[in-house]
Coordinates of C-alpha atoms in Angstrom, one line a residue:
M278 CA 25.7 28.0 34.9
T279 CA 23.2 31.0 36.2
K280 CA 20.0 30.3 38.0
K281 CA 18.0 31.4 35.0
D282 CA 20.1 29.1 32.7
K283 CA 19.3 26.1 35.4
E284 CA 15.7 27.1 35.2
Y285 CA 15.7 27.0 31.2
N286 CA 17.6 23.6 31.1
V287 CA 15.1 21.8 33.6
G288 CA 13.6 18.8 31.8
S289 CA 15.9 19.0 28.7
E290 CA 17.1 15.4 27.9
D291 CA 20.5 14.2 26.9
T292 CA 20.2 12.8 23.5
S293 CA 23.9 11.5 23.7
S294 CA 22.6 8.6 25.5
K295 CA 21.3 5.5 23.4
E296 CA 18.0 5.7 24.8
G297 CA 17.9 9.5 23.8
R298 CA 19.3 8.7 20.3
F299 CA 16.5 6.4 19.8
A300 CA 13.8 8.9 20.9
L301 CA 15.3 11.2 18.6
D302 CA 15.6 8.7 15.5
Q303 CA 11.6 7.8 16.3
F304 CA 10.8 11.5 16.4
A305 CA 12.7 12.1 13.1
E306 CA 10.8 9.1 11.5
A307 CA 7.6 10.1 12.8
M308 CA 8.1 13.8 11.5
S309 CA 9.0 12.5 7.9
K310 CA 5.6 11.1 7.1
P311 CA 2.6 13.2 6.5
G312 CA -0.2 12.7 9.1
P313 CA -3.8 12.1 8.1
E314 CA -4.7 15.8 8.3
E315 CA -1.7 16.9 6.2
E316 CA -2.8 14.3 3.4
A317 CA -6.4 15.9 3.5
F318 CA -5.3 19.4 3.5
F319 CA -3.4 18.6 0.3
A320 CA -5.6 16.6 -1.4
R321 CA -8.4 19.6 -0.9
R322 CA -5.7 21.8 -2.6
R323 CA -5.1 19.6 -5.4
E324 CA -9.0 19.2 -6.3
R325 CA -8.9 23.0 -6.3
G326 CA -5.9 23.4 -8.5
L327 CA -4.0 25.1 -5.9
G328 CA -0.2 25.1 -5.3
V329 CA 2.7 24.5 -7.3
G330 CA 5.4 21.6 -7.8
L331 CA 8.5 20.9 -9.8
S332 CA 8.8 18.8 -12.9
E333 CA 11.2 16.2 -13.5
D334 CA 13.4 18.9 -15.1
G335 CA 13.0 21.1 -12.1
E336 CA 10.8 23.5 -13.7
I337 CA 8.0 25.1 -11.6
I338 CA 4.5 23.6 -12.5
Y339 CA 1.1 24.9 -11.7
A340 CA -1.8 22.7 -10.9
R341 CA -3.8 25.0 -13.4
S342 CA -2.5 28.0 -15.4
P343 CA -2.2 31.1 -13.1
R344 CA -4.4 32.7 -15.9
E345 CA -7.3 30.3 -15.3
K346 CA -7.8 31.9 -11.9

């Protein structure tokens, strides 16, 4: 390992330990849910009729018709 590699790896955590896996699981859980800012952002987009989504059939649907812009 070169000196540069050692500098790059300083502070990196070993996720193979039980504690590391627990922290990684907590992080993944936290990132899987939208935060308040994200909720507000998408609420404003919905109010403005912006964005797209998928129907139950997998078809792209718009909040409003593209021709209404």
